[in-house]
Tab-separated table of C-alpha atoms in Angstrom:
chain	number	residue	atom	x	y	z
A	1	MET	CA	251.549	268.426	-6.396
A	2	SER	CA	249.641	265.096	-6.432
A	3	GLN	CA	247.623	264.059	-9.445
A	4	THR	CA	244.194	262.437	-9.152
A	5	ILE	CA	244.101	258.993	-10.768
A	6	ALA	CA	241.001	258.309	-12.897
A	7	PRO	CA	238.700	255.703	-11.287
A	8	GLU	CA	239.032	253.396	-14.316
A	9	ILE	CA	242.858	253.422	-14.056
A	10	SER	CA	242.651	252.588	-10.341
A	11	VAL	CA	240.362	249.619	-11.056
A	12	ILE	CA	242.688	248.275	-13.765
A	13	GLN	CA	245.748	248.684	-11.494
A	14	LYS	CA	244.142	246.725	-8.657
A	15	ILE	CA	242.909	243.971	-10.975
A	16	SER	CA	246.377	243.708	-12.569
A	17	GLU	CA	247.922	243.211	-9.113
A	18	VAL	CA	245.448	240.405	-8.412
A	19	ILE	CA	246.272	238.724	-11.733
A	20	ILE	CA	250.026	238.889	-10.969
A	21	HIS	CA	249.867	237.568	-7.396
A	22	GLU	CA	246.884	235.198	-7.256
A	23	ARG	CA	247.646	231.685	-8.555
A	24	ASN	CA	244.259	230.136	-7.823
A	25	VAL	CA	242.181	231.069	-10.886
A	26	GLU	CA	238.807	230.664	-9.155
A	27	LYS	CA	239.875	233.006	-6.359
A	28	LEU	CA	241.320	235.389	-8.948
A	29	LEU	CA	237.975	235.734	-10.747
A	30	LYS	CA	236.144	236.241	-7.436
A	31	ASN	CA	238.662	238.911	-6.384
A	32	VAL	CA	238.147	240.747	-9.684
A	33	LEU	CA	234.406	240.876	-9.010
A	34	GLY	CA	235.125	242.088	-5.467
A	35	ILE	CA	237.158	244.999	-6.865
A	36	LEU	CA	234.345	245.925	-9.241
A	37	ASP	CA	231.985	245.948	-6.271
A	38	SER	CA	234.172	248.189	-4.127
A	39	GLU	CA	235.298	250.543	-6.923
A	40	MET	CA	232.176	250.759	-9.104
A	41	GLY	CA	229.368	250.054	-6.637
A	42	MET	CA	228.373	246.912	-8.548
A	43	LEU	CA	225.401	245.051	-7.038
A	44	ARG	CA	226.038	241.657	-8.597
A	45	GLY	CA	228.568	240.230	-11.002
A	46	THR	CA	229.375	236.919	-12.667
A	47	PHE	CA	231.983	235.197	-14.793
A	48	ALA	CA	230.067	232.662	-16.920
A	49	LEU	CA	232.303	230.228	-18.816
A	50	LEU	CA	231.449	228.168	-21.867
A	51	TYR	CA	231.500	224.383	-21.403
A	52	GLY	CA	230.417	222.762	-24.656
A	53	ASP	CA	227.350	224.764	-25.714
A	54	THR	CA	226.332	225.771	-22.171
A	55	LEU	CA	227.356	228.832	-20.148
A	56	LYS	CA	227.802	228.109	-16.444
A	57	ILE	CA	228.566	230.634	-13.701
A	58	GLU	CA	232.122	229.919	-12.541
A	59	ALA	CA	232.593	232.875	-10.164
A	60	SER	CA	230.041	235.293	-8.733
A	61	HIS	CA	229.591	238.195	-6.336
A	62	GLY	CA	226.244	238.887	-4.687
A	63	LEU	CA	224.746	235.487	-5.525
A	64	GLY	CA	224.117	232.562	-3.195
A	65	GLU	CA	225.281	229.053	-4.090
A	66	ASN	CA	221.780	227.951	-5.120
A	67	GLU	CA	221.324	231.050	-7.287
A	68	LYS	CA	224.719	230.401	-8.863
A	69	GLN	CA	223.729	226.825	-9.774
A	70	LEU	CA	220.576	228.110	-11.498
A	71	GLY	CA	222.585	230.473	-13.726
A	72	GLN	CA	223.044	228.269	-16.800
A	73	TYR	CA	222.372	229.405	-20.362
A	74	ARG	CA	222.628	227.813	-23.772
A	75	VAL	CA	224.484	229.760	-26.432
A	76	GLY	CA	222.032	232.267	-27.923
A	77	GLU	CA	219.647	232.074	-24.943
A	78	GLY	CA	218.887	235.377	-23.149
A	79	ILE	CA	221.274	238.341	-23.055
A	80	THR	CA	224.195	236.281	-21.718
A	81	GLY	CA	223.770	233.615	-24.395
A	82	HIS	CA	223.385	236.288	-27.084
A	83	VAL	CA	226.706	237.921	-26.092
A	84	ALA	CA	228.454	234.514	-26.148
A	85	GLU	CA	226.980	233.790	-29.584
A	86	THR	CA	227.769	237.135	-31.228
A	87	GLY	CA	230.948	238.098	-29.364
A	88	ARG	CA	229.581	241.652	-28.894
A	89	SER	CA	228.879	243.530	-25.652
A	90	HIS	CA	225.305	244.325	-24.660
A	91	VAL	CA	223.720	246.803	-22.236
A	92	ILE	CA	220.218	246.865	-20.747
A	93	PRO	CA	219.770	250.372	-19.246
A	94	ASP	CA	216.897	249.310	-16.940
A	95	LEU	CA	216.343	245.669	-15.995
A	96	ARG	CA	212.760	246.401	-14.916
A	97	LYS	CA	211.724	247.349	-18.460
A	98	ASP	CA	213.399	244.694	-20.659
A	99	SER	CA	211.728	241.282	-21.088
A	100	ARG	CA	214.801	239.811	-22.796
A	101	PHE	CA	216.521	239.515	-19.436
A	102	LEU	CA	215.661	236.009	-18.181
A	103	ASN	CA	216.577	236.464	-14.481
A	104	ARG	CA	217.436	232.743	-14.417
A	105	THR	CA	218.964	233.024	-10.919
A	106	GLY	CA	215.842	234.726	-9.516
A	107	ALA	CA	218.009	237.273	-7.684
A	108	ARG	CA	216.902	240.472	-9.419
A	109	ASN	CA	213.918	242.305	-7.940
A	110	TYR	CA	214.913	245.951	-8.073
A	111	ASN	CA	212.759	248.944	-7.127
A	112	SER	CA	215.108	251.472	-8.739
A	113	GLN	CA	216.937	251.699	-12.063
A	114	VAL	CA	219.695	249.126	-12.417
A	115	ALA	CA	221.551	248.466	-15.667
A	116	PHE	CA	222.870	245.107	-16.832
A	117	ILE	CA	226.176	245.102	-18.719
A	118	CYS	CA	227.477	241.919	-20.333
A	119	VAL	CA	230.753	241.665	-22.304
A	120	PRO	CA	232.414	238.659	-23.982
A	121	LEU	CA	235.504	236.886	-22.627
A	122	ILE	CA	237.779	236.206	-25.572
A	123	HIS	CA	240.862	233.975	-25.665
A	124	GLU	CA	242.867	233.560	-28.874
A	125	GLU	CA	240.044	235.166	-30.909
A	126	LYS	CA	237.482	232.702	-29.535
A	127	VAL	CA	234.611	233.493	-27.153
A	128	ILE	CA	235.056	231.379	-24.006
A	129	GLY	CA	232.479	233.048	-21.732
A	130	THR	CA	231.037	236.335	-20.491
A	131	LEU	CA	231.595	238.919	-17.747
A	132	SER	CA	228.436	240.658	-16.536
A	133	ILE	CA	227.501	243.130	-13.766
A	134	ASP	CA	224.371	244.761	-12.330
A	135	ARG	CA	225.122	248.527	-12.190
A	136	PRO	CA	222.997	251.015	-10.207
A	137	VAL	CA	222.156	254.014	-12.396
A	138	ASP	CA	221.994	257.629	-11.222
A	139	GLY	CA	222.591	261.063	-12.786
A	140	THR	CA	226.392	260.603	-12.931
A	141	THR	CA	226.439	257.108	-14.449
A	142	GLN	CA	228.118	256.817	-17.865
A	143	LEU	CA	227.254	253.353	-19.168
A	144	ASP	CA	229.437	253.712	-22.285
A	145	ARG	CA	232.544	254.209	-20.133
A	146	ASP	CA	231.524	251.281	-17.921
A	147	VAL	CA	231.206	249.030	-20.983
A	148	ALA	CA	234.648	250.090	-22.221
A	149	LEU	CA	236.172	249.400	-18.787
A	150	LEU	CA	234.542	245.934	-18.561
A	151	GLU	CA	235.820	245.053	-22.046
A	152	ILE	CA	239.388	245.896	-20.928
A	153	ILE	CA	238.943	243.789	-17.768
A	154	ALA	CA	237.544	240.909	-19.842
A	155	ASN	CA	240.621	241.072	-22.087
A	156	ILE	CA	243.143	240.948	-19.229
A	157	THR	CA	241.280	238.144	-17.413
A	158	GLY	CA	240.776	236.020	-20.537
A	159	ASP	CA	243.844	233.843	-19.860
A	160	ALA	CA	242.701	233.141	-16.295
A	161	ALA	CA	239.193	232.253	-17.501
A	162	ASN	CA	240.627	229.895	-20.114
A	163	GLU	CA	242.803	228.230	-17.482
A	164	CYS	CA	239.658	227.645	-15.439
A	165	ILE	CA	238.080	225.876	-18.433
A	166	GLU	CA	241.216	223.758	-18.926
A	167	ILE	CA	241.172	222.726	-15.249
A	168	HIS	CA	237.503	221.783	-15.615
A	169	ASP	CA	238.247	219.745	-18.762
A	170	GLU	CA	241.140	217.946	-17.014
A	171	ARG	CA	238.868	217.165	-14.072
A	172	GLU	CA	236.210	215.785	-16.428
A	173	ALA	CA	238.842	213.678	-18.212
A	174	LEU	CA	240.008	212.253	-14.875
A	175	MET	CA	236.433	211.459	-13.890
A	176	GLU	CA	235.894	209.688	-17.217
A	177	GLU	CA	239.114	207.726	-16.683
A	178	ASN	CA	237.949	206.795	-13.173
A	179	ARG	CA	234.631	205.647	-14.613
A	180	LYS	CA	236.454	203.408	-17.079
A	181	LEU	CA	238.619	202.043	-14.279
A	182	ARG	CA	235.510	201.291	-12.209
A	183	ASP	CA	234.029	199.518	-15.219
A	184	MET	CA	237.210	197.475	-15.524
A	185	LEU	CA	236.945	196.611	-11.835
A	186	ASN	CA	233.441	195.363	-12.586
A	187	VAL	CA	234.985	193.162	-15.285
A	188	ASN	CA	237.704	191.991	-12.903
A	189	HIS	CA	235.323	190.827	-10.174
A	190	THR	CA	234.968	187.613	-12.204
A	191	GLU	CA	238.628	186.839	-11.353
A	192	ILE	CA	240.073	188.140	-14.610
A	193	VAL	CA	243.456	189.455	-13.513
A	194	GLY	CA	245.867	191.436	-15.680
A	195	LYS	CA	247.130	194.924	-16.440
A	196	CYS	CA	249.148	194.406	-19.635
A	197	SER	CA	248.133	196.206	-22.827
A	198	GLU	CA	246.770	193.000	-24.377
A	199	MET	CA	244.383	192.482	-21.439
A	200	GLN	CA	243.385	196.150	-21.438
A	201	MET	CA	242.209	195.608	-25.011
A	202	VAL	CA	240.214	192.554	-23.912
A	203	TYR	CA	238.577	194.596	-21.114
A	204	GLU	CA	237.646	197.318	-23.586
A	205	GLN	CA	236.091	194.803	-25.981
A	206	ILE	CA	234.092	193.256	-23.120
A	207	GLN	CA	232.766	196.707	-22.216
A	208	GLN	CA	231.773	197.361	-25.835
A	209	VAL	CA	229.899	194.132	-26.506
A	210	ALA	CA	228.440	193.230	-23.082
A	211	PRO	CA	225.364	195.545	-23.147
A	212	SER	CA	224.220	194.151	-26.520
A	213	ASP	CA	222.885	190.725	-27.469
A	214	ALA	CA	225.514	190.242	-30.186
A	215	THR	CA	227.089	186.813	-30.646
A	216	VAL	CA	230.681	186.715	-29.370
A	217	LEU	CA	233.437	184.306	-30.467
A	218	ILE	CA	236.197	184.079	-27.837
A	219	ARG	CA	239.462	182.730	-29.224
A	220	GLY	CA	242.591	181.663	-27.391
A	221	ALA	CA	244.748	178.721	-26.420
A	222	SER	CA	243.649	176.242	-23.781
A	223	GLY	CA	243.983	177.620	-20.245
A	224	THR	CA	243.932	181.320	-21.145
A	225	GLY	CA	240.626	182.029	-19.367
A	226	LYS	CA	238.059	182.105	-22.172
A	227	GLU	CA	235.200	181.038	-19.893
A	228	MET	CA	236.047	183.871	-17.473
A	229	VAL	CA	235.783	186.323	-20.366
A	230	ALA	CA	232.358	184.853	-21.171
A	231	ARG	CA	231.257	185.240	-17.531
A	232	ALA	CA	232.499	188.836	-17.494
A	233	ILE	CA	230.379	189.593	-20.580
A	234	VAL	CA	227.328	188.065	-18.895
A	235	ASN	CA	227.885	189.938	-15.614
A	236	LEU	CA	227.937	193.273	-17.476
A	237	SER	CA	224.905	192.453	-19.630
A	238	GLN	CA	221.181	192.878	-19.098
A	239	ARG	CA	220.908	189.085	-18.766
A	240	LYS	CA	223.206	188.867	-15.719
A	241	ASP	CA	220.402	187.712	-13.397
A	242	ARG	CA	219.152	185.085	-15.836
A	243	PRO	CA	220.459	181.565	-16.584
A	244	PHE	CA	224.056	181.160	-17.724
A	245	VAL	CA	224.367	177.670	-19.219
A	246	THR	CA	227.636	176.198	-20.467
A	247	LEU	CA	228.482	173.175	-22.601
A	248	ASN	CA	231.994	171.915	-23.358
A	249	CYS	CA	231.678	170.372	-26.802
A	250	ALA	CA	235.029	168.555	-26.505
A	251	ALA	CA	234.080	166.809	-23.263
A	252	LEU	CA	231.258	164.715	-24.759
A	253	PRO	CA	231.133	161.902	-27.315
A	254	GLU	CA	229.971	163.065	-30.737
A	255	ASN	CA	226.665	161.186	-30.523
A	256	LEU	CA	225.705	162.865	-27.223
A	257	VAL	CA	226.478	166.488	-28.085
A	258	GLU	CA	223.204	167.062	-29.951
A	259	SER	CA	221.214	165.523	-27.107
A	260	GLU	CA	222.984	167.687	-24.515
A	261	LEU	CA	222.488	170.803	-26.598
A	262	PHE	CA	218.881	170.401	-27.755
A	263	GLY	CA	217.529	167.658	-25.447
A	264	HIS	CA	215.786	164.393	-26.382
A	265	GLU	CA	212.451	162.651	-26.105
A	266	LYS	CA	211.841	159.408	-24.246
A	267	GLY	CA	212.887	156.458	-26.411
A	268	ALA	CA	214.761	158.639	-28.926
A	269	PHE	CA	217.769	156.297	-28.660
A	270	THR	CA	219.008	153.435	-26.523
A	271	GLY	CA	219.251	154.607	-22.931
A	272	ALA	CA	216.822	157.549	-23.350
A	273	VAL	CA	214.400	156.357	-20.652
A	274	ASN	CA	213.041	159.857	-19.945
A	275	ARG	CA	212.550	163.104	-21.790
A	276	ARG	CA	215.507	165.448	-21.244
A	277	ILE	CA	215.626	169.241	-21.604
A	278	GLY	CA	218.730	170.435	-23.476
A	279	ARG	CA	221.086	173.293	-22.644
A	280	ALA	CA	219.536	175.557	-25.299
A	281	GLU	CA	216.120	175.214	-23.687
A	282	ALA	CA	217.474	175.587	-20.142
A	283	ALA	CA	219.162	178.864	-21.105
A	284	ASN	CA	215.920	180.488	-22.314
A	285	GLY	CA	215.990	184.190	-21.415
A	286	GLY	CA	219.669	184.001	-20.478
A	287	THR	CA	223.010	183.118	-22.073
A	288	LEU	CA	224.270	179.907	-23.691
A	289	PHE	CA	228.059	179.428	-23.771
A	290	LEU	CA	229.536	176.706	-25.991
A	291	ASP	CA	233.185	175.998	-25.231
A	292	GLU	CA	235.486	174.335	-27.805
A	293	ILE	CA	232.929	174.834	-30.558
A	294	GLY	CA	235.531	173.795	-33.125
A	295	ASP	CA	235.038	170.189	-31.993
A	296	LEU	CA	231.398	170.009	-33.138
A	297	SER	CA	230.579	167.484	-35.861
A	298	LEU	CA	229.213	168.773	-39.182
A	299	PRO	CA	225.630	167.462	-38.608
A	300	VAL	CA	225.432	169.257	-35.251
A	301	GLN	CA	226.900	172.405	-36.858
A	302	VAL	CA	223.974	172.462	-39.313
A	303	LYS	CA	221.411	172.328	-36.484
A	304	LEU	CA	223.325	174.913	-34.446
A	305	LEU	CA	223.347	177.297	-37.419
A	306	ARG	CA	219.556	176.994	-37.703
A	307	PHE	CA	219.200	177.669	-33.992
A	308	LEU	CA	221.414	180.753	-34.214
A	309	GLN	CA	219.475	182.161	-37.157
A	310	GLU	CA	215.915	181.379	-36.112
A	311	LYS	CA	216.173	180.700	-32.333
A	312	THR	CA	214.238	177.483	-32.955
A	313	PHE	CA	215.236	173.824	-32.499
A	314	SER	CA	213.807	170.332	-32.056
A	315	ARG	CA	214.656	167.761	-29.433
A	316	VAL	CA	216.231	164.525	-30.641
A	317	GLY	CA	213.380	162.141	-31.507
A	318	SER	CA	210.804	164.912	-31.990
A	319	ASN	CA	209.548	167.062	-34.869
A	320	GLU	CA	208.085	169.735	-32.594
A	321	GLU	CA	209.735	173.131	-33.043
A	322	LEU	CA	210.693	174.876	-29.827
A	323	HIS	CA	211.797	178.467	-29.326
A	324	SER	CA	214.484	179.723	-26.957
A	325	ASP	CA	215.558	183.356	-26.508
A	326	VAL	CA	219.259	183.149	-25.677
A	327	ARG	CA	222.381	185.302	-25.940
A	328	PHE	CA	224.982	183.117	-27.642
A	329	LEU	CA	228.680	183.034	-26.682
A	330	ALA	CA	231.212	180.589	-28.123
A	331	ALA	CA	234.875	179.807	-27.524
A	332	THR	CA	237.544	177.783	-29.261
A	333	SER	CA	241.239	177.024	-29.017
A	334	ARG	CA	241.376	175.617	-32.536
A	335	ASN	CA	242.189	177.354	-35.806
A	336	LEU	CA	238.738	177.554	-37.405
A	337	GLU	CA	240.145	178.918	-40.674
A	338	GLU	CA	242.247	175.760	-41.106
A	339	LEU	CA	239.245	173.599	-40.229
A	340	MET	CA	237.195	175.370	-42.916
A	341	GLU	CA	239.905	174.668	-45.513
A	342	LYS	CA	239.741	170.987	-44.555
A	343	LYS	CA	235.900	171.088	-44.795
A	344	LEU	CA	235.624	170.244	-41.078
A	345	PHE	CA	233.890	173.495	-40.075
A	346	ARG	CA	231.102	175.230	-41.980
A	347	GLU	CA	231.882	178.660	-43.375
A	348	ASP	CA	228.328	179.941	-42.884
A	349	LEU	CA	228.458	178.961	-39.207
A	350	PHE	CA	231.866	180.617	-38.798
A	351	TYR	CA	230.625	183.928	-40.200
A	352	ARG	CA	227.505	183.702	-38.047
A	353	LEU	CA	229.682	183.216	-34.943
A	354	ASN	CA	232.408	185.689	-35.825
A	355	ILE	CA	230.290	188.837	-35.360
A	356	PHE	CA	232.397	190.106	-32.460
A	357	PRO	CA	235.641	188.144	-31.960
A	358	ILE	CA	237.728	188.546	-28.792
A	359	SER	CA	241.250	187.086	-28.696
A	360	VAL	CA	242.600	186.153	-25.268
A	361	PRO	CA	246.435	186.295	-25.261
A	362	ASP	CA	248.714	183.446	-24.164
A	363	LEU	CA	250.371	183.889	-20.775
A	364	ALA	CA	253.764	183.984	-22.530
A	365	LYS	CA	252.630	187.266	-24.130
A	366	ARG	CA	251.520	188.669	-20.751
A	367	HIS	CA	254.946	188.779	-19.154
A	368	THR	CA	254.098	191.676	-16.811
A	369	ASP	CA	251.029	189.837	-15.471
A	370	ILE	CA	252.778	186.641	-14.315
A	371	ILE	CA	253.656	187.797	-10.782
A	372	LEU	CA	250.304	189.605	-10.449
A	373	LEU	CA	248.509	186.356	-11.288
A	374	ALA	CA	250.786	184.331	-8.989
A	375	GLU	CA	249.974	186.607	-6.043
A	376	HIS	CA	246.265	186.393	-6.863
A	377	PHE	CA	246.409	182.582	-6.856
A	378	MET	CA	248.403	182.635	-3.582
A	379	GLU	CA	245.562	184.523	-1.896
A	380	LYS	CA	243.014	182.142	-3.411
A	381	MET	CA	244.892	179.032	-2.224
A	382	ASN	CA	245.498	180.520	1.233
A	383	LEU	CA	241.737	180.733	1.683
A	384	ARG	CA	241.150	177.270	0.257
A	385	TYR	CA	243.763	175.492	2.383
A	386	ASN	CA	243.888	177.809	5.405
A	387	LYS	CA	247.528	178.754	4.773
A	388	LYS	CA	249.389	182.039	5.298
A	389	VAL	CA	251.828	182.213	2.384
A	390	VAL	CA	252.419	185.887	1.620
A	391	ARG	CA	255.421	186.177	-0.690
A	392	LEU	CA	257.589	184.666	-3.410
A	393	SER	CA	261.352	184.309	-3.018
A	394	THR	CA	263.625	186.043	-5.530
A	395	ILE	CA	264.646	182.752	-7.154
A	396	ALA	CA	261.009	181.629	-7.361
A	397	ILE	CA	260.093	184.905	-9.094
A	398	ASN	CA	262.947	184.418	-11.580
A	399	MET	CA	261.747	180.893	-12.312
A	400	LEU	CA	258.167	182.015	-12.895
A	401	MET	CA	259.303	184.813	-15.196
A	402	SER	CA	261.686	182.629	-17.257
A	403	TYR	CA	259.256	179.759	-17.866
A	404	HIS	CA	257.334	179.547	-21.167
A	405	TRP	CA	253.926	178.459	-19.712
A	406	PRO	CA	252.551	176.144	-22.402
A	407	GLY	CA	249.496	175.523	-20.201
A	408	ASN	CA	248.891	179.272	-19.775
A	409	VAL	CA	247.013	180.650	-16.752
A	410	ARG	CA	245.621	177.259	-15.775
A	411	GLU	CA	249.142	175.823	-15.499
A	412	LEU	CA	250.246	178.806	-13.393
A	413	GLU	CA	247.292	178.321	-11.036
A	414	ASN	CA	248.099	174.622	-10.618
A	415	CYS	CA	251.754	175.493	-10.045
A	416	ILE	CA	250.923	177.999	-7.279
A	417	GLU	CA	248.429	175.583	-5.702
A	418	ARG	CA	251.194	172.958	-5.425
A	419	ALA	CA	253.658	175.532	-4.077
A	420	VAL	CA	251.250	176.775	-1.391
A	421	LEU	CA	250.522	173.208	-0.295
A	422	THR	CA	254.242	172.338	0.034
A	423	ALA	CA	255.345	175.659	1.589
A	424	LYS	CA	256.515	175.263	5.200
A	425	ASP	CA	256.715	178.982	6.033
A	426	ASP	CA	255.185	182.219	4.713
A	427	CYS	CA	257.217	182.133	1.482
A	428	ILE	CA	257.142	180.143	-1.755
A	429	HIS	CA	260.730	179.036	-2.444
A	430	SER	CA	262.226	177.679	-5.634
A	431	TYR	CA	262.086	174.116	-4.321
A	432	ASN	CA	258.311	174.459	-3.856
A	433	LEU	CA	257.870	174.856	-7.618
A	434	PRO	CA	257.452	171.928	-10.046
A	435	PRO	CA	260.619	170.370	-11.568
A	436	SER	CA	259.686	171.631	-15.052
A	437	LEU	CA	260.153	175.245	-13.923
A	438	GLN	CA	263.423	174.491	-12.143
A	439	THR	CA	265.076	172.732	-15.097
A	440	SER	CA	263.921	175.472	-17.488
A	441	TYR	CA	265.374	178.172	-15.202
A	442	SER	CA	268.665	176.330	-14.567
A	443	THR	CA	269.367	175.818	-18.263
A	444	GLY	CA	268.358	179.393	-19.099
A	445	ALA	CA	265.870	178.038	-21.636
A	446	SER	CA	262.295	179.056	-22.222
A	447	GLY	CA	261.425	175.873	-24.104
A	448	GLU	CA	261.256	172.236	-23.100
A	449	PRO	CA	263.266	171.038	-20.048
A	450	ASN	CA	266.842	169.935	-20.764
A	451	SER	CA	267.056	166.143	-20.782
A	452	GLU	CA	270.902	166.154	-20.717
A	453	ARG	CA	271.124	167.304	-17.092
A	454	ASN	CA	270.253	165.160	-14.147
A	455	THR	CA	266.966	166.396	-12.637
A	456	LEU	CA	268.163	165.703	-9.078
A	457	SER	CA	271.297	167.786	-9.691
A	458	VAL	CA	269.165	170.662	-10.963
A	459	LEU	CA	266.875	170.503	-7.937
A	460	MET	CA	269.859	170.474	-5.570
A	461	ASP	CA	271.459	173.474	-7.310
A	462	ASN	CA	268.220	175.438	-7.073
A	463	TYR	CA	267.813	174.543	-3.414
A	464	GLU	CA	271.361	175.696	-2.669
A	465	ARG	CA	270.913	178.845	-4.755
A	466	GLU	CA	267.772	179.656	-2.758
A	467	ILE	CA	269.572	179.226	0.588
A	468	PHE	CA	272.518	181.420	-0.470
A	469	THR	CA	270.252	184.144	-1.894
A	470	GLU	CA	268.125	184.376	1.244
A	471	ALA	CA	271.222	184.486	3.493
A	472	ILE	CA	272.784	187.305	1.437
A	473	LYS	CA	269.526	189.264	1.566
A	474	ARG	CA	269.273	188.872	5.333
A	475	SER	CA	272.863	190.131	5.732
A	476	GLU	CA	272.115	193.066	3.373
A	477	GLY	CA	274.782	191.991	0.895
A	478	ASN	CA	277.571	191.347	3.447
A	479	LEU	CA	279.133	188.099	2.170
A	480	SER	CA	281.224	187.532	5.310
A	481	ALA	CA	278.121	187.784	7.510
A	482	ALA	CA	276.190	185.495	5.149
A	483	GLY	CA	279.071	182.968	5.247
A	484	ARG	CA	279.129	182.987	9.043
A	485	GLU	CA	275.364	182.368	9.101
A	486	LEU	CA	275.782	179.400	6.734
A	487	GLY	CA	278.864	178.119	8.563
A	488	ILE	CA	281.276	178.271	5.599
A	489	SER	CA	284.509	180.166	4.964
A	490	PRO	CA	284.724	183.279	2.720
A	491	ARG	CA	286.735	181.258	0.188
A	492	MET	CA	284.062	178.537	0.013
A	493	MET	CA	281.350	181.213	-0.092
A	494	ASN	CA	282.889	182.776	-3.229
A	495	TYR	CA	283.429	179.357	-4.806
A	496	ARG	CA	279.810	178.257	-4.316
A	497	MET	CA	278.447	181.603	-5.513
A	498	ASN	CA	280.501	181.424	-8.712
A	499	LYS	CA	279.367	177.860	-9.313
A	500	LEU	CA	275.722	178.804	-8.806
A	501	GLY	CA	276.007	181.941	-10.951
A	502	LEU	CA	275.082	184.296	-8.100
A	503	ASN	CA	276.031	187.962	-8.057
A	504	SER	CA	275.943	189.630	-4.624
A	505	LYS	CA	275.377	193.105	-6.104
A	506	LYS	CA	272.436	191.898	-8.179
């Protein structure tokens, strides 16, 4: 004799099967609403999940896409928001007679009695959303039993709803990461190249300070790319379309720095045959960048401090006060703290400059960026000299990585420019690199080149090492085949490899 299964038990069984077999959580929630429609005669239903302080419809049945997008509620707003706020179920017996129902989606225009039931979705004792349905009401409808059934369904679907929130949060995190990466690409379009952690910190600092008008002090050794950092700040600022004026304080005689910076009047000094506008005045509305500011004389430092504080200055040979609205950036490769101890740099000027310091690392500390930079400079030099050099040989890579780079990125750029110019095929070989790199690599040192070895001998060894390495690579490690290509016996092949310190397996 067969037993009749209660409708509620049948609904729970079918929903449990969906939860077990469906791995896509969005489809799972939609399928649950489909079962409620077929088994309970539901007109409409929604799973609204809590993102921050806003409830958004994640899955729906009986709503169009536009109606679904309109269904957003703040916590405490309307019946849905009230259930999310209190964590207690709520029933409206007749939607036509209750003004608390907001009908945010605009989908409810009923001519007969329809109830609205909304229950909380709870995960680990925390409300994460709501489950709601529109239920036609007739003489057999028992709303209390419907509420109890929906509360059970909300409990068994809570994990799936929470997983949906986690997926959403992960997606938002990825989008935020992509946004940061795009911002970094905006920084990098000024030719700043590097992926090491030290450069990532520099990129982050550029992003932080660029939108403001704060004074920035860029510190780093000569050749590290301080001016590129300054240009990146300007290109991400609100002054990017306005003048960007630079002055290298170390490139001018002491008596001309003030004139270059603030300008001079006709006859102010010998040779001043015309009035001249200074860099500070030319940069009005834009950005003024002073490189090697540690080389300024004390009298000029006094006038620069006044300009920084009041944005006013006077041309040399004039008492007229002029005003210039500039964003001020400065850079130095010198130790300003030591200069202050020696009374060669004013403390008040240092503290006025040091509002937002950025330290650019030496190339020796950016080991993972060396090849990346070398490839970037190869592309740049290919365009400049109409060459087609596309790769670095293994020995050349080893030389670049073992060198100590006292001249930093500028030295590397000059090195690659020379190598591209001397390359006779599509590859930069060891013998295309400057002698300083070859002697450093041959001696295994990262310091100064070894003066005890004959430079010609070192160059010859590197040339031979390059030829042997390329032959072994072409023969895929077969030493006999490599020897035949080079025209030497296996015995001589092993002898030369041992002398050159080559390992076929490596």
